[in-house]
Amino acid sequence: MCSQIRERESMATNSRGRTASIFKFGDFTYDSGSRLLTRSGARLHLSPKAHQLLYLMLVSRPRALSRQDLYDKLWPATFVCETNLAGVVNEIRRVLGDDARAAQFIRTVHGFGYAFDGEVDCADYVPVARATLICGETSYRLYQGENSIGRSPDTDVMLPDSTISRHHAVIIIDDDENAFLIQDLDSTNGTYVDGQEIGRSPVLVARRAQIEFGAVKVSVELERISTTKHMKLKRHVREHLTSV
């Protein structure tokens, strides 16, 4: 069940030099590396598909994306009904407080698709791995912010086991070197920390705790390295965006 070593494959980059971006629009800031959306500093929740769609529209702006292009990117090789895309768009609009009839950010291009409107400032940085998820002899890099776990190819850590849901759980890495947060995403077979089942509310987990996603046992090793340089870099990027 943990037979391959996989690097994190998503819009956030790996350690080989691909960059992530911080976008600032209105009162919102979106960090594609940590997949963190905030409004005036307060963290906002988005589902994995909503994160992916928001990022696609931000990097494609001001170009409109067709519905077919979005289906191909969000649900490759999978048939889904048309309401799936509309549901993800509505989720983003709801979190941003946007109105489809007088769109400030997400504009519907009738008969075609969607586009991101509004002024956006953007700056790039290189993310740094903050932890490692260990599953048997396989390791997966985890980055600051949200790291999605599941059986679906669009998760950050894909564990292809039948007892794991497509979108099973989220591990949230913060600045604490001794603990992290984990939450279940209403998975079928549950998420357990040291034998105790957890729910949708994030639970603080100490390093070396035994975690189970369905029947798959994993552990998380937090990096004991100085992140001062990395934090200064991200602070510099945010200050640059603020001054633009």
PDB file of C-alpha atoms in Angstrom:
ATOM      1  CA  MET A   1       0.000   0.000   0.000  1.00  0.00           C
ATOM      2  CA  CYS A   2       3.026   2.288   0.326  1.00  0.00           C
ATOM      3  CA  SER A   3       5.124   0.877  -2.485  1.00  0.00           C
ATOM      4  CA  GLN A   4       6.273   4.038  -4.251  1.00  0.00           C
ATOM      5  CA  ILE A   5       8.111   7.134  -3.116  1.00  0.00           C
ATOM      6  CA  ARG A   6       6.206  10.168  -4.321  1.00  0.00           C
ATOM      7  CA  GLU A   7       7.100  13.837  -4.132  1.00  0.00           C
ATOM      8  CA  ARG A   8       4.292  16.281  -3.492  1.00  0.00           C
ATOM      9  CA  GLU A   9       2.687  16.896  -6.901  1.00  0.00           C
ATOM     10  CA  SER A  10       0.461  19.976  -6.900  1.00  0.00           C
ATOM     11  CA  MET A  11       0.505  23.662  -7.580  1.00  0.00           C
ATOM     12  CA  ALA A  12       2.957  24.057  -4.686  1.00  0.00           C
ATOM     13  CA  THR A  13       6.475  23.347  -5.841  1.00  0.00           C
ATOM     14  CA  ASN A  14       9.018  20.763  -4.809  1.00  0.00           C
ATOM     15  CA  SER A  15      12.592  21.388  -3.670  1.00  0.00           C
ATOM     16  CA  ARG A  16      13.955  21.325  -7.218  1.00  0.00           C
ATOM     17  CA  GLY A  17      13.372  25.015  -7.723  1.00  0.00           C
ATOM     18  CA  ARG A  18       9.833  25.312  -9.049  1.00  0.00           C
ATOM     19  CA  THR A  19       8.175  28.315  -7.469  1.00  0.00           C
ATOM     20  CA  ALA A  20       4.927  28.927  -5.637  1.00  0.00           C
ATOM     21  CA  SER A  21       3.098  32.235  -5.645  1.00  0.00           C
ATOM     22  CA  ILE A  22       1.391  34.597  -3.244  1.00  0.00           C
ATOM     23  CA  PHE A  23      -1.587  36.431  -4.757  1.00  0.00           C
ATOM     24  CA  LYS A  24      -3.189  39.495  -3.185  1.00  0.00           C
ATOM     25  CA  PHE A  25      -6.639  40.693  -4.297  1.00  0.00           C
ATOM     26  CA  GLY A  26      -8.958  42.909  -2.297  1.00  0.00           C
ATOM     27  CA  ASP A  27      -8.719  41.926   1.382  1.00  0.00           C
ATOM     28  CA  PHE A  28      -7.637  38.409   0.398  1.00  0.00           C
ATOM     29  CA  THR A  29      -4.242  36.721   0.165  1.00  0.00           C
ATOM     30  CA  TYR A  30      -3.781  33.317  -1.435  1.00  0.00           C
ATOM     31  CA  ASP A  31      -0.536  31.373  -0.943  1.00  0.00           C
ATOM     32  CA  SER A  32      -0.351  28.592  -3.521  1.00  0.00           C
ATOM     33  CA  GLY A  33       2.591  26.959  -1.747  1.00  0.00           C
ATOM     34  CA  SER A  34       0.778  26.420   1.544  1.00  0.00           C
ATOM     35  CA  ARG A  35      -2.654  26.481  -0.119  1.00  0.00           C
ATOM     36  CA  LEU A  36      -3.698  29.065   2.428  1.00  0.00           C
ATOM     37  CA  LEU A  37      -6.446  31.609   1.744  1.00  0.00           C
ATOM     38  CA  THR A  38      -6.760  34.425   4.264  1.00  0.00           C
ATOM     39  CA  ARG A  39      -8.868  37.545   4.607  1.00  0.00           C
ATOM     40  CA  SER A  40      -7.210  40.318   6.595  1.00  0.00           C
ATOM     41  CA  GLY A  41      -5.045  37.620   8.208  1.00  0.00           C
ATOM     42  CA  ALA A  42      -7.915  35.248   9.124  1.00  0.00           C
ATOM     43  CA  ARG A  43      -7.674  31.747   7.603  1.00  0.00           C
ATOM     44  CA  LEU A  44     -10.513  30.654   5.315  1.00  0.00           C
ATOM     45  CA  HIS A  45     -11.353  27.053   4.438  1.00  0.00           C
ATOM     46  CA  LEU A  46     -11.625  25.720   0.883  1.00  0.00           C
ATOM     47  CA  SER A  47     -12.014  22.150  -0.316  1.00  0.00           C
ATOM     48  CA  PRO A  48      -9.141  20.627  -2.352  1.00  0.00           C
ATOM     49  CA  LYS A  49     -11.034  21.137  -5.643  1.00  0.00           C
ATOM     50  CA  ALA A  50     -11.798  24.750  -4.742  1.00  0.00           C
ATOM     51  CA  HIS A  51      -8.099  25.383  -4.016  1.00  0.00           C
ATOM     52  CA  GLN A  52      -7.221  23.902  -7.385  1.00  0.00           C
ATOM     53  CA  LEU A  53      -9.854  25.912  -9.263  1.00  0.00           C
ATOM     54  CA  LEU A  54      -8.961  29.200  -7.551  1.00  0.00           C
ATOM     55  CA  TYR A  55      -5.304  28.688  -8.432  1.00  0.00           C
ATOM     56  CA  LEU A  56      -6.108  27.840 -12.069  1.00  0.00           C
ATOM     57  CA  MET A  57      -8.146  31.019 -12.468  1.00  0.00           C
ATOM     58  CA  LEU A  58      -5.565  33.202 -10.734  1.00  0.00           C
ATOM     59  CA  VAL A  59      -2.657  32.030 -12.905  1.00  0.00           C
ATOM     60  CA  SER A  60      -4.774  32.222 -16.082  1.00  0.00           C
ATOM     61  CA  ARG A  61      -6.185  35.714 -15.466  1.00  0.00           C
ATOM     62  CA  PRO A  62      -7.455  37.672 -17.304  1.00  0.00           C
ATOM     63  CA  ARG A  63      -8.011  34.845 -19.794  1.00  0.00           C
ATOM     64  CA  ALA A  64     -11.297  33.017 -19.419  1.00  0.00           C
ATOM     65  CA  LEU A  65     -11.135  29.246 -19.014  1.00  0.00           C
ATOM     66  CA  SER A  66     -13.663  27.081 -20.817  1.00  0.00           C
ATOM     67  CA  ARG A  67     -15.766  24.628 -18.872  1.00  0.00           C
ATOM     68  CA  GLN A  68     -14.169  21.793 -20.823  1.00  0.00           C
ATOM     69  CA  ASP A  69     -10.654  22.968 -19.910  1.00  0.00           C
ATOM     70  CA  LEU A  70     -11.655  23.103 -16.255  1.00  0.00           C
ATOM     71  CA  TYR A  71     -13.236  19.638 -16.337  1.00  0.00           C
ATOM     72  CA  ASP A  72     -10.081  18.239 -17.939  1.00  0.00           C
ATOM     73  CA  LYS A  73      -7.853  19.786 -15.260  1.00  0.00           C
ATOM     74  CA  LEU A  74     -10.058  19.183 -12.211  1.00  0.00           C
ATOM     75  CA  TRP A  75     -11.407  15.744 -13.119  1.00  0.00           C
ATOM     76  CA  PRO A  76      -8.982  14.166 -15.611  1.00  0.00           C
ATOM     77  CA  ALA A  77     -10.198  10.889 -17.123  1.00  0.00           C
ATOM     78  CA  THR A  78     -13.297  11.028 -14.906  1.00  0.00           C
ATOM     79  CA  PHE A  79     -16.886  11.636 -15.977  1.00  0.00           C
ATOM     80  CA  VAL A  80     -18.690  14.123 -13.743  1.00  0.00           C
ATOM     81  CA  CYS A  81     -21.978  15.920 -14.178  1.00  0.00           C
ATOM     82  CA  GLU A  82     -22.063  19.605 -15.024  1.00  0.00           C
ATOM     83  CA  THR A  83     -23.261  20.603 -11.562  1.00  0.00           C
ATOM     84  CA  ASN A  84     -19.917  19.533 -10.030  1.00  0.00           C
ATOM     85  CA  LEU A  85     -18.057  22.487 -11.538  1.00  0.00           C
ATOM     86  CA  ALA A  86     -20.824  24.937 -10.664  1.00  0.00           C
ATOM     87  CA  GLY A  87     -20.718  23.659  -7.086  1.00  0.00           C
ATOM     88  CA  VAL A  88     -16.974  24.321  -6.766  1.00  0.00           C
ATOM     89  CA  VAL A  89     -17.390  27.804  -8.301  1.00  0.00           C
ATOM     90  CA  ASN A  90     -20.195  28.568  -5.843  1.00  0.00           C
ATOM     91  CA  GLU A  91     -18.000  27.398  -2.941  1.00  0.00           C
ATOM     92  CA  ILE A  92     -15.269  29.888  -3.902  1.00  0.00           C
ATOM     93  CA  ARG A  93     -17.796  32.672  -4.393  1.00  0.00           C
ATOM     94  CA  ARG A  94     -19.344  31.957  -1.002  1.00  0.00           C
ATOM     95  CA  VAL A  95     -15.961  32.116   0.769  1.00  0.00           C
ATOM     96  CA  LEU A  96     -14.985  35.313  -1.070  1.00  0.00           C
ATOM     97  CA  GLY A  97     -18.387  36.899  -0.503  1.00  0.00           C
ATOM     98  CA  ASP A  98     -18.765  37.236  -4.268  1.00  0.00           C
ATOM     99  CA  ASP A  99     -22.068  37.573  -6.138  1.00  0.00           C
ATOM    100  CA  ALA A 100     -22.563  35.896  -9.516  1.00  0.00           C
ATOM    101  CA  ARG A 101     -24.919  38.693 -10.610  1.00  0.00           C
ATOM    102  CA  ALA A 102     -22.404  41.437  -9.775  1.00  0.00           C
ATOM    103  CA  ALA A 103     -19.125  39.534  -9.722  1.00  0.00           C
ATOM    104  CA  GLN A 104     -16.105  41.191  -8.160  1.00  0.00           C
ATOM    105  CA  PHE A 105     -13.755  38.214  -8.558  1.00  0.00           C
ATOM    106  CA  ILE A 106     -15.282  35.165 -10.309  1.00  0.00           C
ATOM    107  CA  ARG A 107     -16.972  36.160 -13.570  1.00  0.00           C
ATOM    108  CA  THR A 108     -19.221  33.807 -15.519  1.00  0.00           C
ATOM    109  CA  VAL A 109     -18.583  33.897 -19.268  1.00  0.00           C
ATOM    110  CA  HIS A 110     -21.978  32.736 -20.479  1.00  0.00           C
ATOM    111  CA  GLY A 111     -21.882  29.802 -22.873  1.00  0.00           C
ATOM    112  CA  PHE A 112     -18.140  29.372 -22.285  1.00  0.00           C
ATOM    113  CA  GLY A 113     -16.744  29.182 -18.752  1.00  0.00           C
ATOM    114  CA  TYR A 114     -15.253  31.381 -16.018  1.00  0.00           C
ATOM    115  CA  ALA A 115     -12.604  34.051 -15.522  1.00  0.00           C
ATOM    116  CA  PHE A 116     -10.961  35.782 -12.570  1.00  0.00           C
ATOM    117  CA  ASP A 117     -11.619  39.530 -12.553  1.00  0.00           C
ATOM    118  CA  GLY A 118     -10.238  42.270 -10.384  1.00  0.00           C
ATOM    119  CA  GLU A 119      -6.772  43.616  -9.695  1.00  0.00           C
ATOM    120  CA  VAL A 120      -4.262  41.014  -8.481  1.00  0.00           C
ATOM    121  CA  ASP A 121      -0.715  41.509  -7.208  1.00  0.00           C
ATOM    122  CA  CYS A 122       1.541  38.463  -7.332  1.00  0.00           C
ATOM    123  CA  ALA A 123       5.044  37.477  -6.195  1.00  0.00           C
ATOM    124  CA  ASP A 124       6.893  34.140  -6.281  1.00  0.00           C
ATOM    125  CA  TYR A 125       8.924  32.185  -3.730  1.00  0.00           C
ATOM    126  CA  VAL A 126      10.350  28.675  -3.330  1.00  0.00           C
ATOM    127  CA  PRO A 127       8.526  26.580  -0.676  1.00  0.00           C
ATOM    128  CA  VAL A 128      10.471  24.571   1.871  1.00  0.00           C
ATOM    129  CA  ALA A 129       9.411  21.109   3.076  1.00  0.00           C
ATOM    130  CA  ARG A 130       8.517  21.260   6.778  1.00  0.00           C
ATOM    131  CA  ALA A 131       7.740  17.613   7.562  1.00  0.00           C
ATOM    132  CA  THR A 132       7.740  14.076   6.200  1.00  0.00           C
ATOM    133  CA  LEU A 133       4.853  11.622   6.226  1.00  0.00           C
ATOM    134  CA  ILE A 134       6.180   8.061   6.553  1.00  0.00           C
ATOM    135  CA  CYS A 135       4.159   5.092   5.353  1.00  0.00           C
ATOM    136  CA  GLY A 136       6.120   1.868   5.601  1.00  0.00           C
ATOM    137  CA  GLU A 137       9.283   2.415   3.572  1.00  0.00           C
ATOM    138  CA  THR A 138       7.724   5.279   1.623  1.00  0.00           C
ATOM    139  CA  SER A 139       8.079   8.967   2.475  1.00  0.00           C
ATOM    140  CA  TYR A 140       6.071  11.982   1.309  1.00  0.00           C
ATOM    141  CA  ARG A 141       7.074  15.612   1.748  1.00  0.00           C
ATOM    142  CA  LEU A 142       4.711  17.904   3.644  1.00  0.00           C
ATOM    143  CA  TYR A 143       4.783  21.689   3.360  1.00  0.00           C
ATOM    144  CA  GLN A 144       3.660  24.550   5.558  1.00  0.00           C
ATOM    145  CA  GLY A 145      -0.091  24.954   5.370  1.00  0.00           C
ATOM    146  CA  GLU A 146      -2.646  22.368   4.285  1.00  0.00           C
ATOM    147  CA  ASN A 147      -1.557  18.983   2.912  1.00  0.00           C
ATOM    148  CA  SER A 148      -4.462  16.897   1.598  1.00  0.00           C
ATOM    149  CA  ILE A 149      -4.434  13.118   2.034  1.00  0.00           C
ATOM    150  CA  GLY A 150      -6.502  10.662   0.008  1.00  0.00           C
ATOM    151  CA  ARG A 151      -6.873   8.213  -2.832  1.00  0.00           C
ATOM    152  CA  SER A 152      -7.569  10.863  -5.484  1.00  0.00           C
ATOM    153  CA  PRO A 153      -4.747  12.000  -7.827  1.00  0.00           C
ATOM    154  CA  ASP A 154      -5.466  15.640  -6.948  1.00  0.00           C
ATOM    155  CA  THR A 155      -4.430  15.177  -3.296  1.00  0.00           C
ATOM    156  CA  ASP A 156      -0.969  16.193  -2.099  1.00  0.00           C
ATOM    157  CA  VAL A 157      -0.314  12.735  -0.669  1.00  0.00           C
ATOM    158  CA  MET A 158      -2.032  10.028  -2.705  1.00  0.00           C
ATOM    159  CA  LEU A 159      -2.371   6.715  -0.859  1.00  0.00           C
ATOM    160  CA  PRO A 160      -3.957   4.181  -3.262  1.00  0.00           C
ATOM    161  CA  ASP A 161      -5.577   1.929  -0.681  1.00  0.00           C
ATOM    162  CA  SER A 162      -9.215   0.802  -0.804  1.00  0.00           C
ATOM    163  CA  THR A 163      -9.826   1.791   2.840  1.00  0.00           C
ATOM    164  CA  ILE A 164      -8.866   5.413   2.126  1.00  0.00           C
ATOM    165  CA  SER A 165     -11.446   7.867   0.780  1.00  0.00           C
ATOM    166  CA  ARG A 166     -10.729   9.989  -2.285  1.00  0.00           C
ATOM    167  CA  HIS A 167     -10.366  13.043  -0.024  1.00  0.00           C
ATOM    168  CA  HIS A 168      -9.733  11.510   3.364  1.00  0.00           C
ATOM    169  CA  ALA A 169      -8.006  14.030   5.648  1.00  0.00           C
ATOM    170  CA  VAL A 170      -5.881  17.170   5.862  1.00  0.00           C
ATOM    171  CA  ILE A 171      -2.618  17.654   7.735  1.00  0.00           C
ATOM    172  CA  ILE A 172      -1.851  21.284   8.586  1.00  0.00           C
ATOM    173  CA  ILE A 173       1.782  22.184   9.233  1.00  0.00           C
ATOM    174  CA  ASP A 174       2.379  25.445  11.100  1.00  0.00           C
ATOM    175  CA  ASP A 175       5.452  26.974  12.760  1.00  0.00           C
ATOM    176  CA  ASP A 176       5.393  24.597  15.747  1.00  0.00           C
ATOM    177  CA  GLU A 177       8.296  22.115  15.596  1.00  0.00           C
ATOM    178  CA  ASN A 178       6.653  19.756  18.101  1.00  0.00           C
ATOM    179  CA  ALA A 179       3.054  19.430  16.870  1.00  0.00           C
ATOM    180  CA  PHE A 180       0.753  19.784  13.886  1.00  0.00           C
ATOM    181  CA  LEU A 181      -2.980  19.729  13.143  1.00  0.00           C
ATOM    182  CA  ILE A 182      -4.978  16.981  11.463  1.00  0.00           C
ATOM    183  CA  GLN A 183      -8.649  16.799  10.517  1.00  0.00           C
ATOM    184  CA  ASP A 184     -10.836  14.155   8.931  1.00  0.00           C
ATOM    185  CA  LEU A 185     -12.885  15.019   5.824  1.00  0.00           C
ATOM    186  CA  ASP A 186     -15.891  12.818   6.606  1.00  0.00           C
ATOM    187  CA  SER A 187     -13.991   9.779   5.346  1.00  0.00           C
ATOM    188  CA  THR A 188     -15.738   6.418   5.106  1.00  0.00           C
ATOM    189  CA  ASN A 189     -13.310   4.473   7.321  1.00  0.00           C
ATOM    190  CA  GLY A 190     -12.158   7.255   9.606  1.00  0.00           C
ATOM    191  CA  THR A 191      -8.934   8.899  10.761  1.00  0.00           C
ATOM    192  CA  TYR A 192      -7.359   7.790  14.047  1.00  0.00           C
ATOM    193  CA  VAL A 193      -4.662   9.367  16.234  1.00  0.00           C
ATOM    194  CA  ASP A 194      -3.127   6.974  18.765  1.00  0.00           C
ATOM    195  CA  GLY A 195      -6.211   4.791  18.437  1.00  0.00           C
ATOM    196  CA  GLN A 196      -8.768   7.583  18.909  1.00  0.00           C
ATOM    197  CA  GLU A 197     -11.058   8.510  16.019  1.00  0.00           C
ATOM    198  CA  ILE A 198     -11.118  12.211  15.140  1.00  0.00           C
ATOM    199  CA  GLY A 199     -13.673  14.323  13.256  1.00  0.00           C
ATOM    200  CA  ARG A 200     -13.803  17.441  11.123  1.00  0.00           C
ATOM    201  CA  SER A 201     -12.535  19.707  13.904  1.00  0.00           C
ATOM    202  CA  PRO A 202      -8.721  20.036  13.647  1.00  0.00           C
ATOM    203  CA  VAL A 203      -6.893  18.082  16.356  1.00  0.00           C
ATOM    204  CA  LEU A 204      -3.452  19.022  17.686  1.00  0.00           C
ATOM    205  CA  VAL A 205      -1.086  16.067  17.275  1.00  0.00           C
ATOM    206  CA  ALA A 206       2.325  15.657  18.890  1.00  0.00           C
ATOM    207  CA  ARG A 207       5.307  14.438  16.878  1.00  0.00           C
ATOM    208  CA  ARG A 208       5.695  10.645  16.654  1.00  0.00           C
ATOM    209  CA  ALA A 209       1.969  10.028  17.178  1.00  0.00           C
ATOM    210  CA  GLN A 210       0.597   6.947  15.394  1.00  0.00           C
ATOM    211  CA  ILE A 211      -1.906   7.959  12.704  1.00  0.00           C
ATOM    212  CA  GLU A 212      -4.260   5.708  10.768  1.00  0.00           C
ATOM    213  CA  PHE A 213      -6.126   6.622   7.585  1.00  0.00           C
ATOM    214  CA  GLY A 214      -8.558   3.734   7.244  1.00  0.00           C
ATOM    215  CA  ALA A 215      -6.308   0.665   7.533  1.00  0.00           C
ATOM    216  CA  VAL A 216      -3.136   2.549   6.543  1.00  0.00           C
ATOM    217  CA  LYS A 217      -0.754   3.407   9.381  1.00  0.00           C
ATOM    218  CA  VAL A 218       1.533   6.437   9.011  1.00  0.00           C
ATOM    219  CA  SER A 219       3.631   8.775  11.126  1.00  0.00           C
ATOM    220  CA  VAL A 220       4.756  12.376  10.632  1.00  0.00           C
ATOM    221  CA  GLU A 221       8.276  13.604  11.323  1.00  0.00           C
ATOM    222  CA  LEU A 222       8.542  17.369  11.746  1.00  0.00           C
ATOM    223  CA  GLU A 223      11.735  19.031  10.581  1.00  0.00           C
ATOM    224  CA  ARG A 224      13.957  20.367  13.361  1.00  0.00           C
ATOM    225  CA  ILE A 225      15.561  23.026  11.223  1.00  0.00           C
ATOM    226  CA  SER A 226      15.631  26.776  11.370  1.00  0.00           C
ATOM    227  CA  THR A 227      12.986  28.269   9.106  1.00  0.00           C
ATOM    228  CA  THR A 228      14.055  31.848   9.809  1.00  0.00           C
ATOM    229  CA  LYS A 229      15.365  32.396   6.296  1.00  0.00           C
ATOM    230  CA  HIS A 230      12.220  30.924   4.755  1.00  0.00           C
ATOM    231  CA  MET A 231       9.912  33.017   6.948  1.00  0.00           C
ATOM    232  CA  LYS A 232      11.900  36.168   6.188  1.00  0.00           C
ATOM    233  CA  LEU A 233      11.561  35.418   2.475  1.00  0.00           C
ATOM    234  CA  LYS A 234       7.783  34.991   2.700  1.00  0.00           C
ATOM    235  CA  ARG A 235       7.544  38.128   4.869  1.00  0.00           C
ATOM    236  CA  HIS A 236       9.529  40.023   2.231  1.00  0.00           C
ATOM    237  CA  VAL A 237       7.157  38.759  -0.486  1.00  0.00           C
ATOM    238  CA  ARG A 238       4.085  39.859   1.484  1.00  0.00           C
ATOM    239  CA  GLU A 239       5.625  43.257   2.243  1.00  0.00           C
ATOM    240  CA  HIS A 240       6.353  43.670  -1.460  1.00  0.00           C
ATOM    241  CA  LEU A 241       2.732  42.909  -2.302  1.00  0.00           C
ATOM    242  CA  THR A 242       1.493  45.334   0.347  1.00  0.00           C
ATOM    243  CA  SER A 243       3.645  48.133  -1.031  1.00  0.00           C
ATOM    244  CA  VAL A 244       2.565  47.584  -4.650  1.00  0.00           C
TER     245      VAL A 244
END
